[in-house]
Amino acid sequence: MKKFTFIAAIFLMMISLQAKSQDTAPKGFVKGSITLNDNSEVAGYIKDDIRSKASVVMIPGTAGKKTTYDGDKLSSVTIDGIKYICMKGDFFKLLCDGELCFLQKSSDASSKPVYVGTETMFLNGTEGRPGDYFIFNKNLQQLKLVNSKNVAAVSAQSFANCEAAISKSKEAANDVAILKDAVAIYNNRNK
């Protein structure tokens, strides 16, 4: 009877260790998900290569083959709870979501080669550099770079008919990051 109890205890430990190992991310990876351009979503573990290679590495589910996805193959990615939107091969960190999105550029895909058959092409990417801020109008599918030089003009265009957002955007002349609050005000104007 003691032998049976000992074997049962070892068996239970092995099961608990296996269950625990399935919840642990591989080294260098964190939980996340990707949304492909066809709107299908895949959850699993992601390695963030956004800044260095304008891509992410994905291991679907609890086990699977590593696959690298460039920004031009994705519409969005969520890494450890942080969402990124992908446009023209570039990744943008989503800082505020709604009719207008406030984004921060996280990659530079402008010099990334794309292979079409045997022919090599280079992505144009988007304007600006990593760290720059943008306003994205979902209805118009329009992405606008915002900096200290054009914040007033972009605000007037983006926040038309919303005085509270325009007023808040005037504070962003010295710090464009403050524009996030103006975008939130604009998105909540009809609520």
Short mmCIF file of N, CA and C in Angstrom, two decimals:
data_model
loop_
_atom_site.label_atom_id
_atom_site.label_comp_id
_atom_site.label_asym_id
_atom_site.label_seq_id
_atom_site.Cartn_x
_atom_site.Cartn_y
_atom_site.Cartn_z
N MET A 1 0.82 -1.18 0.00
CA MET A 1 0.00 0.00 0.00
C MET A 1 0.87 1.26 0.00
N LYS A 2 2.00 1.23 0.77
CA LYS A 2 2.90 2.38 0.80
C LYS A 2 3.50 2.65 -0.58
N LYS A 3 3.81 1.58 -1.31
CA LYS A 3 4.38 1.71 -2.64
C LYS A 3 3.38 2.40 -3.58
N PHE A 4 2.11 2.04 -3.48
CA PHE A 4 1.07 2.65 -4.31
C PHE A 4 0.91 4.14 -3.98
N THR A 5 0.94 4.49 -2.71
CA THR A 5 0.81 5.88 -2.27
C THR A 5 1.99 6.71 -2.78
N PHE A 6 3.18 6.14 -2.70
CA PHE A 6 4.38 6.82 -3.17
C PHE A 6 4.30 7.08 -4.68
N ILE A 7 3.89 6.09 -5.45
CA ILE A 7 3.77 6.23 -6.91
C ILE A 7 2.69 7.25 -7.24
N ALA A 8 1.58 7.23 -6.53
CA ALA A 8 0.50 8.19 -6.76
C ALA A 8 0.98 9.61 -6.47
N ALA A 9 1.76 9.81 -5.42
CA ALA A 9 2.27 11.13 -5.07
C ALA A 9 3.21 11.65 -6.16
N ILE A 10 4.08 10.79 -6.67
CA ILE A 10 5.00 11.19 -7.75
C ILE A 10 4.21 11.54 -9.01
N PHE A 11 3.20 10.75 -9.31
CA PHE A 11 2.36 11.00 -10.47
C PHE A 11 1.67 12.37 -10.36
N LEU A 12 1.13 12.69 -9.20
CA LEU A 12 0.46 13.97 -8.98
C LEU A 12 1.44 15.14 -9.09
N MET A 13 2.67 14.96 -8.58
CA MET A 13 3.68 16.01 -8.71
C MET A 13 4.02 16.26 -10.18
N MET A 14 4.14 15.20 -10.95
CA MET A 14 4.48 15.34 -12.37
C MET A 14 3.37 16.08 -13.11
N ILE A 15 2.12 15.77 -12.79
CA ILE A 15 1.00 16.45 -13.44
C ILE A 15 1.00 17.93 -13.08
N SER A 16 1.23 18.25 -11.81
CA SER A 16 1.22 19.66 -11.40
C SER A 16 2.39 20.42 -12.02
N LEU A 17 3.56 19.79 -12.13
CA LEU A 17 4.70 20.45 -12.78
C LEU A 17 4.44 20.69 -14.26
N GLN A 18 3.80 19.73 -14.91
CA GLN A 18 3.50 19.88 -16.32
C GLN A 18 2.48 21.01 -16.52
N ALA A 19 1.47 21.08 -15.68
CA ALA A 19 0.47 22.14 -15.78
C ALA A 19 1.11 23.50 -15.53
N LYS A 20 2.03 23.56 -14.57
CA LYS A 20 2.71 24.81 -14.25
C LYS A 20 3.60 25.25 -15.42
N SER A 21 4.28 24.32 -16.08
CA SER A 21 5.17 24.66 -17.17
C SER A 21 4.40 25.16 -18.39
N GLN A 22 3.14 24.77 -18.54
CA GLN A 22 2.35 25.24 -19.66
C GLN A 22 1.95 26.70 -19.48
N ASP A 23 1.92 27.20 -18.25
CA ASP A 23 1.58 28.59 -17.99
C ASP A 23 2.79 29.51 -18.07
N THR A 24 3.99 28.96 -18.14
CA THR A 24 5.22 29.74 -18.15
C THR A 24 5.61 30.07 -19.58
N ALA A 25 5.87 31.33 -19.83
CA ALA A 25 6.28 31.77 -21.17
C ALA A 25 7.71 31.33 -21.43
N PRO A 26 8.03 30.99 -22.67
CA PRO A 26 9.42 30.70 -23.02
C PRO A 26 10.28 31.93 -22.77
N LYS A 27 11.56 31.73 -22.53
CA LYS A 27 12.47 32.83 -22.23
C LYS A 27 12.44 33.88 -23.35
N GLY A 28 12.25 35.14 -22.96
CA GLY A 28 12.22 36.24 -23.92
C GLY A 28 10.84 36.50 -24.51
N PHE A 29 9.85 35.70 -24.15
CA PHE A 29 8.50 35.84 -24.68
C PHE A 29 7.53 36.22 -23.56
N VAL A 30 6.44 36.90 -23.92
CA VAL A 30 5.37 37.24 -22.99
C VAL A 30 4.04 36.89 -23.66
N LYS A 31 3.00 36.79 -22.83
CA LYS A 31 1.68 36.49 -23.39
C LYS A 31 1.24 37.63 -24.30
N GLY A 32 0.54 37.24 -25.37
CA GLY A 32 0.03 38.25 -26.29
C GLY A 32 -0.82 37.63 -27.37
N SER A 33 -1.23 38.45 -28.30
CA SER A 33 -2.01 37.97 -29.44
C SER A 33 -1.73 38.87 -30.64
N ILE A 34 -1.98 38.32 -31.81
CA ILE A 34 -1.84 39.08 -33.04
C ILE A 34 -3.16 39.01 -33.80
N THR A 35 -3.44 40.05 -34.55
CA THR A 35 -4.57 40.04 -35.47
C THR A 35 -3.97 40.21 -36.86
N LEU A 36 -4.19 39.19 -37.68
CA LEU A 36 -3.67 39.21 -39.04
C LEU A 36 -4.50 40.14 -39.91
N ASN A 37 -4.03 40.42 -41.12
CA ASN A 37 -4.75 41.31 -42.02
C ASN A 37 -6.12 40.77 -42.43
N ASP A 38 -6.33 39.46 -42.33
CA ASP A 38 -7.65 38.89 -42.64
C ASP A 38 -8.57 38.88 -41.42
N ASN A 39 -8.16 39.58 -40.34
CA ASN A 39 -8.90 39.73 -39.08
C ASN A 39 -8.95 38.46 -38.23
N SER A 40 -8.20 37.42 -38.58
CA SER A 40 -8.11 36.25 -37.70
C SER A 40 -7.14 36.56 -36.57
N GLU A 41 -7.45 36.05 -35.38
CA GLU A 41 -6.63 36.35 -34.21
C GLU A 41 -5.95 35.08 -33.72
N VAL A 42 -4.69 35.22 -33.33
CA VAL A 42 -3.91 34.10 -32.81
C VAL A 42 -3.33 34.52 -31.47
N ALA A 43 -3.59 33.72 -30.43
CA ALA A 43 -3.05 34.01 -29.09
C ALA A 43 -1.89 33.08 -28.81
N GLY A 44 -0.99 33.52 -27.96
CA GLY A 44 0.16 32.70 -27.59
C GLY A 44 1.20 33.53 -26.89
N TYR A 45 2.46 33.30 -27.24
CA TYR A 45 3.57 34.02 -26.64
C TYR A 45 4.29 34.81 -27.72
N ILE A 46 4.68 36.04 -27.37
CA ILE A 46 5.27 36.95 -28.35
C ILE A 46 6.60 37.49 -27.85
N LYS A 47 7.55 37.55 -28.76
CA LYS A 47 8.83 38.23 -28.51
C LYS A 47 8.78 39.54 -29.27
N ASP A 48 9.01 40.63 -28.58
CA ASP A 48 8.92 41.97 -29.14
C ASP A 48 10.22 42.34 -29.85
N ASP A 49 10.17 42.37 -31.18
CA ASP A 49 11.28 42.85 -32.01
C ASP A 49 10.85 44.10 -32.78
N ILE A 50 9.86 44.81 -32.23
CA ILE A 50 9.26 45.94 -32.93
C ILE A 50 10.29 47.03 -33.20
N ARG A 51 11.01 47.45 -32.19
CA ARG A 51 11.94 48.57 -32.35
C ARG A 51 13.14 48.21 -33.22
N SER A 52 13.65 47.01 -33.05
CA SER A 52 14.88 46.66 -33.78
C SER A 52 14.64 46.12 -35.18
N LYS A 53 13.54 45.36 -35.39
CA LYS A 53 13.35 44.70 -36.69
C LYS A 53 11.98 44.97 -37.31
N ALA A 54 11.14 45.80 -36.68
CA ALA A 54 9.77 46.07 -37.15
C ALA A 54 9.01 44.76 -37.36
N SER A 55 9.14 43.86 -36.35
CA SER A 55 8.45 42.58 -36.43
C SER A 55 8.25 42.02 -35.02
N VAL A 56 7.47 40.94 -34.94
CA VAL A 56 7.31 40.20 -33.70
C VAL A 56 7.49 38.71 -34.02
N VAL A 57 7.92 37.95 -33.02
CA VAL A 57 8.04 36.50 -33.16
C VAL A 57 6.93 35.90 -32.30
N MET A 58 6.18 34.95 -32.87
CA MET A 58 5.01 34.39 -32.20
C MET A 58 5.14 32.88 -32.06
N ILE A 59 4.80 32.39 -30.86
CA ILE A 59 4.63 30.95 -30.62
C ILE A 59 3.16 30.78 -30.26
N PRO A 60 2.36 30.19 -31.15
CA PRO A 60 0.93 30.07 -30.87
C PRO A 60 0.63 29.06 -29.76
N GLY A 61 -0.39 29.37 -28.93
CA GLY A 61 -0.83 28.44 -27.89
C GLY A 61 0.26 28.10 -26.91
N THR A 62 0.20 26.88 -26.40
CA THR A 62 1.17 26.43 -25.40
C THR A 62 2.40 25.81 -26.04
N ALA A 63 2.29 25.41 -27.27
CA ALA A 63 3.44 24.85 -27.98
C ALA A 63 3.23 25.11 -29.46
N GLY A 64 4.28 25.21 -30.16
CA GLY A 64 4.16 25.43 -31.60
C GLY A 64 5.45 25.96 -32.17
N LYS A 65 5.41 26.19 -33.44
CA LYS A 65 6.58 26.66 -34.17
C LYS A 65 6.66 28.18 -34.11
N LYS A 66 7.86 28.69 -33.91
CA LYS A 66 8.08 30.14 -33.91
C LYS A 66 7.86 30.68 -35.32
N THR A 67 7.10 31.77 -35.40
CA THR A 67 6.87 32.42 -36.68
C THR A 67 7.11 33.91 -36.52
N THR A 68 7.84 34.51 -37.45
CA THR A 68 8.10 35.94 -37.43
C THR A 68 7.07 36.64 -38.31
N TYR A 69 6.46 37.70 -37.75
CA TYR A 69 5.48 38.50 -38.49
C TYR A 69 5.97 39.93 -38.60
N ASP A 70 6.09 40.42 -39.82
CA ASP A 70 6.40 41.81 -40.06
C ASP A 70 5.11 42.62 -39.93
N GLY A 71 5.23 43.91 -39.71
CA GLY A 71 4.08 44.79 -39.54
C GLY A 71 3.13 44.81 -40.72
N ASP A 72 3.62 44.54 -41.94
CA ASP A 72 2.74 44.56 -43.10
C ASP A 72 1.82 43.34 -43.16
N LYS A 73 2.07 42.33 -42.35
CA LYS A 73 1.24 41.11 -42.32
C LYS A 73 0.18 41.18 -41.22
N LEU A 74 0.24 42.23 -40.38
CA LEU A 74 -0.63 42.33 -39.21
C LEU A 74 -1.47 43.59 -39.25
N SER A 75 -2.66 43.52 -38.60
CA SER A 75 -3.43 44.75 -38.41
C SER A 75 -3.22 45.26 -36.99
N SER A 76 -2.95 44.35 -36.04
CA SER A 76 -2.63 44.78 -34.67
C SER A 76 -1.94 43.66 -33.92
N VAL A 77 -1.35 44.02 -32.79
CA VAL A 77 -0.71 43.05 -31.90
C VAL A 77 -0.87 43.56 -30.47
N THR A 78 -1.10 42.64 -29.56
CA THR A 78 -1.17 42.98 -28.14
C THR A 78 -0.06 42.21 -27.44
N ILE A 79 0.82 42.94 -26.78
CA ILE A 79 1.96 42.34 -26.10
C ILE A 79 1.89 42.71 -24.63
N ASP A 80 1.67 41.71 -23.80
CA ASP A 80 1.61 41.92 -22.35
C ASP A 80 0.64 43.05 -21.99
N GLY A 81 -0.52 43.07 -22.67
CA GLY A 81 -1.57 44.05 -22.39
C GLY A 81 -1.43 45.37 -23.12
N ILE A 82 -0.35 45.59 -23.86
CA ILE A 82 -0.15 46.83 -24.61
C ILE A 82 -0.49 46.58 -26.07
N LYS A 83 -1.39 47.40 -26.62
CA LYS A 83 -1.84 47.19 -28.00
C LYS A 83 -1.07 48.08 -28.97
N TYR A 84 -0.72 47.49 -30.11
CA TYR A 84 -0.06 48.19 -31.20
C TYR A 84 -0.92 48.03 -32.45
N ILE A 85 -1.03 49.08 -33.24
CA ILE A 85 -1.71 49.04 -34.52
C ILE A 85 -0.64 49.05 -35.59
N CYS A 86 -0.83 48.27 -36.65
CA CYS A 86 0.15 48.19 -37.72
C CYS A 86 -0.38 48.88 -38.98
N MET A 87 0.43 49.76 -39.56
CA MET A 87 0.09 50.46 -40.80
C MET A 87 1.34 50.59 -41.66
N LYS A 88 1.20 50.20 -42.91
CA LYS A 88 2.29 50.31 -43.88
C LYS A 88 3.59 49.70 -43.36
N GLY A 89 3.48 48.60 -42.64
CA GLY A 89 4.66 47.91 -42.13
C GLY A 89 5.17 48.41 -40.80
N ASP A 90 4.67 49.55 -40.33
CA ASP A 90 5.12 50.12 -39.06
C ASP A 90 4.17 49.77 -37.92
N PHE A 91 4.71 49.73 -36.71
CA PHE A 91 3.95 49.47 -35.49
C PHE A 91 3.76 50.78 -34.75
N PHE A 92 2.54 51.02 -34.28
CA PHE A 92 2.21 52.21 -33.50
C PHE A 92 1.58 51.80 -32.19
N LYS A 93 2.13 52.28 -31.09
CA LYS A 93 1.57 52.01 -29.77
C LYS A 93 0.28 52.82 -29.62
N LEU A 94 -0.80 52.13 -29.25
CA LEU A 94 -2.11 52.76 -29.10
C LEU A 94 -2.20 53.40 -27.72
N LEU A 95 -2.21 54.73 -27.68
CA LEU A 95 -2.27 55.46 -26.41
C LEU A 95 -3.69 55.86 -26.04
N CYS A 96 -4.54 56.09 -27.05
CA CYS A 96 -5.95 56.44 -26.83
C CYS A 96 -6.74 55.93 -28.03
N ASP A 97 -7.85 55.22 -27.77
CA ASP A 97 -8.62 54.59 -28.84
C ASP A 97 -10.02 55.19 -28.91
N GLY A 98 -10.55 55.27 -30.11
CA GLY A 98 -11.89 55.78 -30.35
C GLY A 98 -12.02 56.14 -31.81
N GLU A 99 -12.91 57.07 -32.12
CA GLU A 99 -13.05 57.56 -33.49
C GLU A 99 -11.71 58.10 -33.97
N LEU A 100 -11.03 58.83 -33.08
CA LEU A 100 -9.66 59.25 -33.31
C LEU A 100 -8.77 58.42 -32.39
N CYS A 101 -7.64 58.02 -32.89
CA CYS A 101 -6.66 57.28 -32.07
C CYS A 101 -5.43 58.15 -31.91
N PHE A 102 -4.87 58.14 -30.72
CA PHE A 102 -3.60 58.83 -30.47
C PHE A 102 -2.54 57.74 -30.41
N LEU A 103 -1.55 57.82 -31.29
CA LEU A 103 -0.56 56.76 -31.46
C LEU A 103 0.85 57.30 -31.28
N GLN A 104 1.75 56.39 -30.90
CA GLN A 104 3.17 56.72 -30.86
C GLN A 104 3.91 55.70 -31.72
N LYS A 105 4.65 56.19 -32.68
CA LYS A 105 5.38 55.30 -33.59
C LYS A 105 6.43 54.52 -32.83
N SER A 106 6.48 53.20 -33.08
CA SER A 106 7.39 52.32 -32.35
C SER A 106 8.43 51.64 -33.23
N SER A 107 8.28 51.73 -34.54
CA SER A 107 9.22 51.06 -35.44
C SER A 107 9.50 51.92 -36.66
N ASP A 108 10.48 51.50 -37.44
CA ASP A 108 10.78 52.16 -38.71
C ASP A 108 10.98 51.08 -39.76
N ALA A 109 9.96 50.86 -40.56
CA ALA A 109 10.02 49.80 -41.57
C ALA A 109 10.44 50.33 -42.93
N SER A 110 10.88 51.59 -43.01
CA SER A 110 11.18 52.19 -44.31
C SER A 110 12.33 51.53 -45.04
N SER A 111 13.25 50.91 -44.35
CA SER A 111 14.38 50.27 -45.03
C SER A 111 14.29 48.75 -44.98
N LYS A 112 13.12 48.23 -44.67
CA LYS A 112 12.94 46.79 -44.54
C LYS A 112 12.63 46.18 -45.91
N PRO A 113 13.42 45.20 -46.35
CA PRO A 113 13.16 44.58 -47.65
C PRO A 113 11.96 43.63 -47.59
N VAL A 114 11.18 43.63 -48.67
CA VAL A 114 10.06 42.70 -48.84
C VAL A 114 10.32 41.95 -50.14
N TYR A 115 10.12 40.66 -50.10
CA TYR A 115 10.41 39.83 -51.27
C TYR A 115 9.11 39.42 -51.96
N VAL A 116 9.01 39.78 -53.24
CA VAL A 116 7.88 39.38 -54.07
C VAL A 116 8.46 38.46 -55.13
N GLY A 117 8.32 37.15 -54.88
CA GLY A 117 8.99 36.18 -55.73
C GLY A 117 10.48 36.31 -55.52
N THR A 118 11.20 36.56 -56.58
CA THR A 118 12.65 36.74 -56.47
C THR A 118 13.04 38.22 -56.45
N GLU A 119 12.06 39.09 -56.60
CA GLU A 119 12.32 40.52 -56.64
C GLU A 119 12.28 41.12 -55.23
N THR A 120 13.26 41.96 -54.93
CA THR A 120 13.32 42.63 -53.64
C THR A 120 12.77 44.05 -53.77
N MET A 121 11.85 44.39 -52.85
CA MET A 121 11.29 45.74 -52.80
C MET A 121 11.47 46.25 -51.38
N PHE A 122 11.45 47.56 -51.22
CA PHE A 122 11.55 48.16 -49.89
C PHE A 122 10.24 48.85 -49.56
N LEU A 123 9.78 48.63 -48.31
CA LEU A 123 8.56 49.27 -47.85
C LEU A 123 8.79 50.77 -47.71
N ASN A 124 7.77 51.55 -48.01
CA ASN A 124 7.86 52.99 -47.80
C ASN A 124 7.70 53.33 -46.34
N GLY A 125 6.93 52.50 -45.61
CA GLY A 125 6.68 52.79 -44.21
C GLY A 125 5.84 54.06 -44.07
N THR A 126 5.91 54.66 -42.93
CA THR A 126 5.17 55.89 -42.65
C THR A 126 6.16 57.01 -42.35
N GLU A 127 5.67 58.23 -42.40
CA GLU A 127 6.56 59.36 -42.09
C GLU A 127 6.90 59.36 -40.61
N GLY A 128 7.86 60.16 -40.25
CA GLY A 128 8.25 60.28 -38.85
C GLY A 128 9.24 59.22 -38.41
N ARG A 129 9.63 59.36 -37.14
CA ARG A 129 10.61 58.46 -36.54
C ARG A 129 9.98 57.78 -35.33
N PRO A 130 10.55 56.67 -34.88
CA PRO A 130 10.04 56.06 -33.64
C PRO A 130 10.05 57.09 -32.51
N GLY A 131 8.96 57.12 -31.76
CA GLY A 131 8.80 58.09 -30.68
C GLY A 131 7.88 59.25 -31.07
N ASP A 132 7.69 59.48 -32.38
CA ASP A 132 6.81 60.56 -32.83
C ASP A 132 5.35 60.19 -32.56
N TYR A 133 4.53 61.23 -32.40
CA TYR A 133 3.10 61.05 -32.13
C TYR A 133 2.27 61.28 -33.38
N PHE A 134 1.13 60.58 -33.44
CA PHE A 134 0.24 60.65 -34.59
C PHE A 134 -1.21 60.64 -34.12
N ILE A 135 -2.07 61.25 -34.93
CA ILE A 135 -3.52 61.12 -34.76
C ILE A 135 -4.02 60.34 -35.96
N PHE A 136 -4.77 59.27 -35.68
CA PHE A 136 -5.33 58.44 -36.74
C PHE A 136 -6.84 58.55 -36.72
N ASN A 137 -7.43 59.00 -37.82
CA ASN A 137 -8.88 59.10 -37.96
C ASN A 137 -9.36 57.80 -38.58
N LYS A 138 -10.08 56.99 -37.81
CA LYS A 138 -10.54 55.69 -38.30
C LYS A 138 -11.52 55.82 -39.45
N ASN A 139 -12.41 56.81 -39.39
CA ASN A 139 -13.41 56.96 -40.45
C ASN A 139 -12.77 57.30 -41.79
N LEU A 140 -11.79 58.18 -41.77
CA LEU A 140 -11.13 58.61 -43.00
C LEU A 140 -9.89 57.78 -43.34
N GLN A 141 -9.49 56.89 -42.40
CA GLN A 141 -8.25 56.10 -42.55
C GLN A 141 -7.08 57.03 -42.84
N GLN A 142 -7.00 58.10 -42.05
CA GLN A 142 -5.99 59.13 -42.27
C GLN A 142 -5.07 59.22 -41.05
N LEU A 143 -3.76 59.14 -41.30
CA LEU A 143 -2.74 59.20 -40.27
C LEU A 143 -2.01 60.54 -40.39
N LYS A 144 -1.98 61.31 -39.28
CA LYS A 144 -1.33 62.62 -39.30
C LYS A 144 -0.23 62.68 -38.25
N LEU A 145 0.95 63.01 -38.69
CA LEU A 145 2.08 63.23 -37.79
C LEU A 145 1.82 64.52 -37.02
N VAL A 146 2.05 64.48 -35.70
CA VAL A 146 1.86 65.67 -34.86
C VAL A 146 3.18 65.99 -34.18
N ASN A 147 3.62 67.23 -34.32
CA ASN A 147 4.82 67.69 -33.61
C ASN A 147 4.57 69.11 -33.10
N SER A 148 5.53 69.66 -32.42
CA SER A 148 5.34 70.99 -31.82
C SER A 148 5.10 72.08 -32.87
N LYS A 149 5.56 71.86 -34.09
CA LYS A 149 5.38 72.87 -35.14
C LYS A 149 3.97 72.87 -35.73
N ASN A 150 3.33 71.69 -35.80
CA ASN A 150 2.03 71.63 -36.46
C ASN A 150 0.88 71.25 -35.54
N VAL A 151 1.10 71.22 -34.23
CA VAL A 151 0.07 70.75 -33.30
C VAL A 151 -1.20 71.61 -33.39
N ALA A 152 -1.08 72.91 -33.57
CA ALA A 152 -2.26 73.78 -33.64
C ALA A 152 -3.07 73.49 -34.91
N ALA A 153 -2.40 73.35 -36.03
CA ALA A 153 -3.10 73.09 -37.30
C ALA A 153 -3.76 71.72 -37.30
N VAL A 154 -3.04 70.68 -36.85
CA VAL A 154 -3.59 69.33 -36.81
C VAL A 154 -4.76 69.27 -35.82
N SER A 155 -4.65 69.95 -34.70
CA SER A 155 -5.72 69.98 -33.70
C SER A 155 -6.98 70.62 -34.26
N ALA A 156 -6.81 71.75 -34.95
CA ALA A 156 -7.96 72.44 -35.53
C ALA A 156 -8.67 71.55 -36.54
N GLN A 157 -7.92 70.83 -37.36
CA GLN A 157 -8.49 69.91 -38.34
C GLN A 157 -9.15 68.71 -37.67
N SER A 158 -8.46 68.09 -36.74
CA SER A 158 -8.92 66.85 -36.13
C SER A 158 -10.08 67.04 -35.17
N PHE A 159 -10.08 68.14 -34.44
CA PHE A 159 -11.08 68.35 -33.39
C PHE A 159 -12.16 69.35 -33.80
N ALA A 160 -12.40 69.51 -35.09
CA ALA A 160 -13.41 70.46 -35.56
C ALA A 160 -14.72 70.27 -34.80
N ASN A 161 -15.33 71.38 -34.41
CA ASN A 161 -16.62 71.39 -33.70
C ASN A 161 -16.56 70.82 -32.30
N CYS A 162 -15.39 70.73 -31.70
CA CYS A 162 -15.28 70.29 -30.31
C CYS A 162 -14.34 71.27 -29.59
N GLU A 163 -14.92 72.32 -29.07
CA GLU A 163 -14.15 73.39 -28.43
C GLU A 163 -13.34 72.89 -27.24
N ALA A 164 -13.89 71.95 -26.47
CA ALA A 164 -13.17 71.44 -25.29
C ALA A 164 -11.87 70.75 -25.71
N ALA A 165 -11.92 69.97 -26.79
CA ALA A 165 -10.71 69.29 -27.27
C ALA A 165 -9.70 70.28 -27.84
N ILE A 166 -10.20 71.28 -28.58
CA ILE A 166 -9.31 72.31 -29.13
C ILE A 166 -8.64 73.08 -28.01
N SER A 167 -9.41 73.41 -26.98
CA SER A 167 -8.87 74.14 -25.83
C SER A 167 -7.78 73.32 -25.13
N LYS A 168 -8.04 72.04 -24.92
CA LYS A 168 -7.06 71.17 -24.27
C LYS A 168 -5.80 71.02 -25.15
N SER A 169 -5.99 70.97 -26.46
CA SER A 169 -4.85 70.79 -27.37
C SER A 169 -3.89 71.97 -27.34
N LYS A 170 -4.36 73.14 -26.92
CA LYS A 170 -3.48 74.30 -26.85
C LYS A 170 -2.39 74.13 -25.81
N GLU A 171 -2.63 73.26 -24.83
CA GLU A 171 -1.62 72.95 -23.81
C GLU A 171 -0.50 72.07 -24.37
N ALA A 172 -0.73 71.47 -25.54
CA ALA A 172 0.22 70.53 -26.12
C ALA A 172 1.33 71.20 -26.94
N ALA A 173 1.35 72.51 -26.98
CA ALA A 173 2.37 73.20 -27.77
C ALA A 173 3.78 72.86 -27.29
N ASN A 174 3.96 72.69 -25.98
CA ASN A 174 5.28 72.38 -25.45
C ASN A 174 5.50 70.89 -25.22
N ASP A 175 4.41 70.12 -25.12
CA ASP A 175 4.50 68.68 -24.88
C ASP A 175 3.39 67.98 -25.66
N VAL A 176 3.72 67.44 -26.82
CA VAL A 176 2.73 66.83 -27.71
C VAL A 176 2.02 65.66 -27.04
N ALA A 177 2.63 65.01 -26.06
CA ALA A 177 2.01 63.87 -25.37
C ALA A 177 0.70 64.28 -24.68
N ILE A 178 0.56 65.55 -24.33
CA ILE A 178 -0.66 66.05 -23.69
C ILE A 178 -1.85 65.94 -24.64
N LEU A 179 -1.58 65.87 -25.93
CA LEU A 179 -2.65 65.75 -26.93
C LEU A 179 -3.50 64.50 -26.71
N LYS A 180 -2.98 63.54 -26.02
CA LYS A 180 -3.74 62.33 -25.69
C LYS A 180 -5.03 62.70 -24.96
N ASP A 181 -4.97 63.65 -24.04
CA ASP A 181 -6.15 64.08 -23.29
C ASP A 181 -7.16 64.76 -24.20
N ALA A 182 -6.69 65.54 -25.16
CA ALA A 182 -7.60 66.20 -26.11
C ALA A 182 -8.30 65.16 -26.99
N VAL A 183 -7.58 64.12 -27.40
CA VAL A 183 -8.18 63.05 -28.21
C VAL A 183 -9.26 62.33 -27.38
N ALA A 184 -8.99 62.08 -26.10
CA ALA A 184 -9.98 61.42 -25.23
C ALA A 184 -11.22 62.31 -25.08
N ILE A 185 -11.03 63.61 -24.92
CA ILE A 185 -12.16 64.54 -24.82
C ILE A 185 -12.99 64.50 -26.10
N TYR A 186 -12.31 64.52 -27.24
CA TYR A 186 -13.02 64.47 -28.53
C TYR A 186 -13.82 63.17 -28.67
N ASN A 187 -13.21 62.05 -28.32
CA ASN A 187 -13.88 60.76 -28.46
C ASN A 187 -15.09 60.63 -27.52
N ASN A 188 -15.08 61.35 -26.40
CA ASN A 188 -16.17 61.28 -25.44
C ASN A 188 -17.19 62.42 -25.59
N ARG A 189 -17.10 63.20 -26.63
CA ARG A 189 -17.93 64.40 -26.78
C ARG A 189 -19.42 64.10 -26.87
N ASN A 190 -19.82 62.97 -27.39
CA ASN A 190 -21.25 62.64 -27.57
C ASN A 190 -21.79 61.71 -26.51
N LYS A 191 -21.01 61.45 -25.47
CA LYS A 191 -21.46 60.50 -24.44
C LYS A 191 -22.09 61.18 -23.28
#
